[in-house]
mmCIF file of C-alpha atoms in Angstrom:
data_model
loop_
_atom_site.group_PDB
_atom_site.id
_atom_site.type_symbol
_atom_site.label_atom_id
_atom_site.label_comp_id
_atom_site.label_asym_id
_atom_site.label_seq_id
_atom_site.Cartn_x
_atom_site.Cartn_y
_atom_site.Cartn_z
ATOM 1 C CA MET Y 1 -14.760 -1.108 -8.233
ATOM 2 C CA ASN Y 2 -12.006 0.941 -8.252
ATOM 3 C CA PRO Y 3 -8.991 -1.754 -8.101
ATOM 4 C CA ARG Y 4 -6.828 0.337 -5.907
ATOM 5 C CA SER Y 5 -9.742 0.052 -3.013
ATOM 6 C CA VAL Y 6 -9.009 -3.807 -3.099
ATOM 7 C CA VAL Y 7 -5.016 -3.693 -2.378
ATOM 8 C CA ALA Y 8 -5.680 -0.517 0.227
ATOM 9 C CA GLU Y 9 -8.195 -2.357 1.862
ATOM 10 C CA LEU Y 10 -5.282 -6.009 1.744
ATOM 11 C CA SER Y 11 -2.738 -3.340 3.192
ATOM 12 C CA ASP Y 12 -5.151 -2.228 6.670
ATOM 13 C CA ARG Y 13 -5.169 -5.260 7.078
ATOM 14 C CA LEU Y 14 -2.380 -7.253 6.207
ATOM 15 C CA PRO Y 15 -1.636 -10.602 8.819
ATOM 16 C CA ASP Y 16 2.280 -10.386 10.429
ATOM 17 C CA ARG Y 17 5.075 -12.394 8.781
ATOM 18 C CA ALA Y 18 3.176 -12.247 5.288
ATOM 19 C CA VAL Y 19 4.767 -12.319 1.584
ATOM 20 C CA VAL Y 20 2.424 -10.840 -0.545
ATOM 21 C CA VAL Y 21 3.561 -11.717 -4.435
ATOM 22 C CA THR Y 22 2.533 -10.338 -7.487
ATOM 23 C CA ASP Y 23 2.996 -10.268 -11.608
ATOM 24 C CA SER Y 24 3.250 -7.786 -13.723
ATOM 25 C CA GLY Y 25 0.342 -5.604 -14.549
ATOM 26 C CA THR Y 26 -1.051 -3.057 -13.473
ATOM 27 C CA SER Y 27 -1.574 -5.389 -10.272
ATOM 28 C CA LEU Y 28 1.978 -4.146 -9.618
ATOM 29 C CA ASP Y 29 1.182 -0.530 -10.238
ATOM 30 C CA TRP Y 30 -1.601 -0.966 -7.345
ATOM 31 C CA TRP Y 31 1.362 -3.379 -5.320
ATOM 32 C CA THR Y 32 3.625 -0.717 -5.587
ATOM 33 C CA ARG Y 33 1.063 2.162 -4.171
ATOM 34 C CA HIS Y 34 -1.336 1.074 -1.832
ATOM 35 C CA LEU Y 35 0.617 -1.659 -0.505
ATOM 36 C CA ARG Y 36 2.201 -1.102 2.877
ATOM 37 C CA LEU Y 37 5.011 -3.794 4.250
ATOM 38 C CA ARG Y 38 5.743 -3.896 7.640
ATOM 39 C CA PRO Y 39 9.074 -5.118 9.105
ATOM 40 C CA GLY Y 40 9.107 -9.218 8.577
ATOM 41 C CA MET Y 41 7.139 -8.997 5.957
ATOM 42 C CA ARG Y 42 8.238 -10.541 2.476
ATOM 43 C CA SER Y 43 7.172 -9.816 -1.000
ATOM 44 C CA LEU Y 44 8.335 -11.482 -4.197
ATOM 45 C CA LEU Y 45 7.885 -9.702 -7.806
ATOM 46 C CA SER Y 46 8.012 -11.559 -11.156
ATOM 47 C CA GLY Y 47 12.262 -9.890 -12.175
ATOM 48 C CA HIS Y 48 12.801 -7.382 -14.321
ATOM 49 C CA LEU Y 49 11.344 -8.956 -17.689
ATOM 50 C CA GLY Y 50 8.371 -8.458 -16.076
ATOM 51 C CA LEU Y 51 6.953 -12.159 -16.729
ATOM 52 C CA PRO Y 52 3.120 -12.751 -17.113
ATOM 53 C CA GLY Y 53 1.926 -15.426 -14.837
ATOM 54 C CA ALA Y 54 4.922 -15.504 -12.218
ATOM 55 C CA ALA Y 55 3.029 -15.381 -9.292
ATOM 56 C CA VAL Y 56 0.649 -17.981 -9.265
ATOM 57 C CA PRO Y 57 3.749 -20.241 -9.104
ATOM 58 C CA HIS Y 58 6.069 -18.360 -7.038
ATOM 59 C CA ALA Y 59 3.201 -18.486 -4.414
ATOM 60 C CA VAL Y 60 3.002 -21.592 -4.502
ATOM 61 C CA ALA Y 61 6.025 -22.234 -4.377
ATOM 62 C CA ALA Y 62 6.715 -19.471 -1.465
ATOM 63 C CA ARG Y 63 3.685 -21.184 0.499
ATOM 64 C CA PHE Y 64 6.334 -24.726 0.282
ATOM 65 C CA ALA Y 65 9.477 -22.898 0.734
ATOM 66 C CA ALA Y 66 7.074 -20.863 4.342
ATOM 67 C CA PRO Y 67 4.486 -23.083 4.872
ATOM 68 C CA ASP Y 68 4.192 -21.176 8.695
ATOM 69 C CA ARG Y 69 3.225 -17.632 6.606
ATOM 70 C CA PRO Y 70 0.384 -16.653 4.783
ATOM 71 C CA VAL Y 71 0.825 -15.800 1.178
ATOM 72 C CA ILE Y 72 -1.290 -13.422 -0.693
ATOM 73 C CA ALA Y 73 -0.868 -13.478 -4.411
ATOM 74 C CA LEU Y 74 -2.293 -10.291 -6.494
ATOM 75 C CA VAL Y 75 -2.729 -11.566 -10.422
ATOM 76 C CA GLY Y 76 -4.410 -10.111 -13.407
ATOM 77 C CA ASP Y 77 -6.934 -11.984 -15.112
ATOM 78 C CA GLY Y 78 -4.521 -11.535 -18.350
ATOM 79 C CA ALA Y 79 -1.773 -12.791 -16.077
ATOM 80 C CA LEU Y 80 -3.418 -16.346 -14.289
ATOM 81 C CA GLN Y 81 -5.325 -17.235 -17.835
ATOM 82 C CA GLY Y 82 -1.786 -17.188 -19.350
ATOM 83 C CA GLY Y 83 -0.669 -19.846 -17.188
ATOM 84 C CA GLY Y 84 -1.668 -19.129 -12.930
ATOM 85 C CA LEU Y 85 -4.620 -20.960 -14.106
ATOM 86 C CA ASN Y 86 -2.933 -24.096 -14.499
ATOM 87 C CA GLU Y 87 -1.159 -24.111 -11.499
ATOM 88 C CA LEU Y 88 -4.141 -23.955 -9.941
ATOM 89 C CA LEU Y 89 -4.028 -27.587 -10.795
ATOM 90 C CA THR Y 90 -0.647 -28.277 -8.753
ATOM 91 C CA VAL Y 91 -2.801 -26.456 -5.696
ATOM 92 C CA ARG Y 92 -5.193 -29.153 -5.697
ATOM 93 C CA ARG Y 93 -2.932 -31.719 -6.373
ATOM 94 C CA HIS Y 94 -1.046 -30.650 -3.133
ATOM 95 C CA LEU Y 95 -4.644 -29.986 -1.087
ATOM 96 C CA ASP Y 96 -4.337 -31.789 1.392
ATOM 97 C CA ARG Y 97 -0.176 -30.451 2.898
ATOM 98 C CA PRO Y 98 -1.483 -26.706 3.014
ATOM 99 C CA ALA Y 99 -4.928 -27.108 4.093
ATOM 100 C CA ASP Y 100 -4.429 -26.737 7.207
ATOM 101 C CA LEU Y 101 -1.644 -24.062 7.391
ATOM 102 C CA PRO Y 102 -1.939 -19.785 7.173
ATOM 103 C CA PRO Y 103 -4.184 -18.532 3.727
ATOM 104 C CA LEU Y 104 -2.850 -19.288 1.131
ATOM 105 C CA VAL Y 105 -4.568 -16.235 -1.099
ATOM 106 C CA PHE Y 106 -5.003 -15.542 -5.390
ATOM 107 C CA CYS Y 107 -6.731 -12.126 -5.278
ATOM 108 C CA VAL Y 108 -7.617 -11.965 -9.478
ATOM 109 C CA PHE Y 109 -7.732 -8.161 -10.926
ATOM 110 C CA ASP Y 110 -10.959 -9.519 -12.960
ATOM 111 C CA ASN Y 111 -11.602 -6.510 -15.868
ATOM 112 C CA GLY Y 112 -11.685 -7.943 -19.089
ATOM 113 C CA ASP Y 113 -8.336 -6.179 -20.779
ATOM 114 C CA LEU Y 114 -4.022 -6.357 -20.684
ATOM 115 C CA ASN Y 115 -4.628 -3.143 -18.150
ATOM 116 C CA ARG Y 116 -1.146 -2.177 -18.086
ATOM 117 C CA LEU Y 117 -0.355 -2.763 -21.903
ATOM 118 C CA THR Y 118 -3.238 -0.908 -22.361
ATOM 119 C CA TRP Y 119 -2.795 1.956 -20.587
ATOM 120 C CA GLN Y 120 1.016 2.511 -22.058
ATOM 121 C CA ARG Y 121 -0.799 2.203 -25.999
ATOM 122 C CA ARG Y 122 -3.128 5.572 -24.349
ATOM 123 C CA ALA Y 123 0.030 7.651 -22.308
ATOM 124 C CA ALA Y 124 1.857 7.084 -26.013
ATOM 125 C CA GLY Y 125 -1.852 8.069 -27.800
ATOM 126 C CA ASP Y 126 -2.510 5.484 -28.931
ATOM 127 C CA PRO Y 127 -6.029 4.237 -29.412
ATOM 128 C CA LEU Y 128 -7.614 1.532 -27.708
ATOM 129 C CA VAL Y 129 -7.724 -1.852 -30.146
ATOM 130 C CA PRO Y 130 -9.904 -3.499 -28.336
ATOM 131 C CA LEU Y 131 -9.107 -7.081 -29.874
ATOM 132 C CA SER Y 132 -5.095 -6.150 -29.060
ATOM 133 C CA ALA Y 133 -6.415 -5.917 -24.556
ATOM 134 C CA GLU Y 134 -9.471 -7.764 -24.681
ATOM 135 C CA VAL Y 135 -8.973 -11.079 -22.147
ATOM 136 C CA PRO Y 136 -11.914 -13.666 -22.567
ATOM 137 C CA ALA Y 137 -14.386 -12.829 -20.067
ATOM 138 C CA LEU Y 138 -14.141 -16.566 -17.259
ATOM 139 C CA PRO Y 139 -15.725 -16.793 -13.846
ATOM 140 C CA TYR Y 140 -12.629 -17.543 -12.518
ATOM 141 C CA ALA Y 141 -14.032 -17.803 -9.350
ATOM 142 C CA GLU Y 142 -15.969 -20.239 -11.365
ATOM 143 C CA CYS Y 143 -13.458 -22.317 -12.572
ATOM 144 C CA ALA Y 144 -11.275 -22.367 -9.264
ATOM 145 C CA ARG Y 145 -14.886 -24.464 -7.629
ATOM 146 C CA LEU Y 146 -14.592 -27.010 -10.538
ATOM 147 C CA ALA Y 147 -10.862 -27.426 -9.620
ATOM 148 C CA GLY Y 148 -11.918 -29.160 -6.281
ATOM 149 C CA LEU Y 149 -10.289 -25.036 -5.114
ATOM 150 C CA PRO Y 150 -12.433 -23.035 -2.374
ATOM 151 C CA ALA Y 151 -13.386 -19.208 -4.466
ATOM 152 C CA VAL Y 152 -15.195 -16.068 -3.591
ATOM 153 C CA ARG Y 153 -15.824 -13.518 -6.148
ATOM 154 C CA CYS Y 154 -16.841 -10.296 -5.181
ATOM 155 C CA ASP Y 155 -17.955 -7.061 -7.010
ATOM 156 C CA ARG Y 156 -19.464 -4.927 -4.599
ATOM 157 C CA PRO Y 157 -17.162 -1.832 -3.194
ATOM 158 C CA ARG Y 158 -18.879 -1.932 0.053
ATOM 159 C CA TYR Y 159 -18.091 -5.872 0.696
ATOM 160 C CA VAL Y 160 -14.049 -5.516 -0.020
ATOM 161 C CA GLY Y 161 -13.254 -5.137 2.947
ATOM 162 C CA SER Y 162 -15.402 -7.975 5.666
ATOM 163 C CA VAL Y 163 -13.921 -9.823 2.300
ATOM 164 C CA TRP Y 164 -10.890 -9.144 2.674
ATOM 165 C CA ALA Y 165 -11.363 -10.398 6.962
ATOM 166 C CA ASP Y 166 -13.124 -13.278 6.175
ATOM 167 C CA VAL Y 167 -10.821 -15.374 3.751
ATOM 168 C CA LEU Y 168 -7.639 -13.513 5.465
ATOM 169 C CA ALA Y 169 -8.927 -15.338 8.874
ATOM 170 C CA GLY Y 170 -9.459 -18.999 7.139
ATOM 171 C CA ARG Y 171 -6.915 -21.635 6.609
ATOM 172 C CA GLY Y 172 -5.221 -22.966 3.446
ATOM 173 C CA PRO Y 173 -5.639 -21.918 -0.301
ATOM 174 C CA VAL Y 174 -8.548 -19.672 -1.422
ATOM 175 C CA LEU Y 175 -9.448 -17.843 -4.665
ATOM 176 C CA LEU Y 176 -10.085 -14.452 -4.754
ATOM 177 C CA GLU Y 177 -11.851 -12.810 -7.905
ATOM 178 C CA PHE Y 178 -12.167 -8.771 -7.808
ATOM 179 C CA VAL Y 179 -14.654 -7.285 -10.128
ATOM 180 C CA VAL Y 180 -12.645 -3.523 -11.278
ATOM 181 C CA ASP Y 181 -12.898 -1.191 -13.448
ATOM 182 C CA GLY Y 182 -10.307 -1.283 -16.068
ATOM 183 C CA GLU Y 183 -11.411 2.203 -16.781
ATOM 184 C CA THR Y 184 -9.317 3.390 -13.205
ATOM 185 C CA PRO Y 185 -6.242 4.563 -14.425
ATOM 186 C CA PRO Y 186 -2.309 4.297 -13.302
ATOM 187 C CA ASP Y 187 -0.789 6.279 -11.543
ATOM 188 C CA TRP Y 188 1.801 7.202 -13.431
ATOM 189 C CA ALA Y 189 -1.033 7.890 -16.529
ATOM 190 C CA ALA Y 190 -3.658 10.228 -14.427
ATOM 191 C CA GLY Y 191 -4.630 12.304 -17.340
ATOM 192 C CA VAL Y 192 -3.986 10.083 -19.931
ATOM 193 C CA GLY Y 193 -8.015 10.526 -21.444
ATOM 194 C CA THR Y 194 -9.966 8.205 -23.299
ATOM 195 C CA ALA Y 195 -8.865 6.241 -26.519
ATOM 196 C CA ASP Y 196 -10.294 7.804 -29.481
ATOM 197 C CA HIS Y 197 -11.323 4.787 -31.287
ATOM 198 C CA SER Y 198 -12.628 6.918 -34.086
ATOM 199 C CA ARG Y 199 -9.042 6.082 -35.938
ATOM 200 C CA PRO Y 200 -6.287 4.408 -36.938
ATOM 201 C CA ALA Y 201 -3.459 3.102 -34.407
ATOM 202 C CA PRO Y 202 0.079 4.974 -36.288
ATOM 203 C CA LEU Y 203 2.965 1.846 -36.006
ATOM 204 C CA LEU Y 204 4.453 1.727 -32.633
ATOM 205 C CA ALA Y 205 8.478 3.410 -33.216
ATOM 206 C CA PRO Y 206 10.350 1.376 -33.099
ATOM 207 C CA LEU Y 207 8.449 -1.147 -35.603
ATOM 208 C CA ALA Y 208 8.460 2.521 -37.518
ATOM 209 C CA LYS Y 209 11.972 2.982 -37.733
ATOM 210 C CA PHE Y 210 12.216 -1.020 -38.721
ATOM 211 C CA LEU Y 211 10.641 -0.428 -42.039
ATOM 212 C CA ARG Y 212 11.771 2.956 -43.262
ATOM 213 C CA VAL Y 213 15.621 0.951 -42.450
ATOM 214 C CA SER Y 214 14.130 -2.012 -43.905
ATOM 215 C CA GLY Y 215 12.276 -0.706 -46.986
#
């Protein structure tokens, strides 16, 4: 499904006074372009270094700091595997505390790819090298359930809106896995073609410069 629609459908249904947290990666691109915050809402980003993996702990902190507010975290699958899965154990450990509070939603964009890095390389004219950007396949909703957390998986575009409506009407933490298309370019990469796998990847400019100087 188109990842833009996931955020657009959320935008139309954001609860009042929601806190929306986003990680680095294309989840930040979709958040920037397709989510509208209303007065009284708050947002948290991963910071100037764009460190992946910040959204889940930031969302947990937001839940404890503002227990009366709905909290929604937008997380890429690479960022979730980079540390977010471990932080979900913190949620499970304290499940009795947020269980009857407004929803705490961990929305995972499952595309099997370090997607922003992939599109940055394509925009620079480099080919896509699968092993350099692949995210190992993992059933995120199943993993959350094994950890004792409620979870929902959605892989059909026509259900995106209804899934958001159901989750946001609930209480407590839930992991929401959307299976999205990694070939959908961020708006800043629109018009960039698909990668050419037939030629080797050129050296990145900083590395090439270093080799010329050191050689």
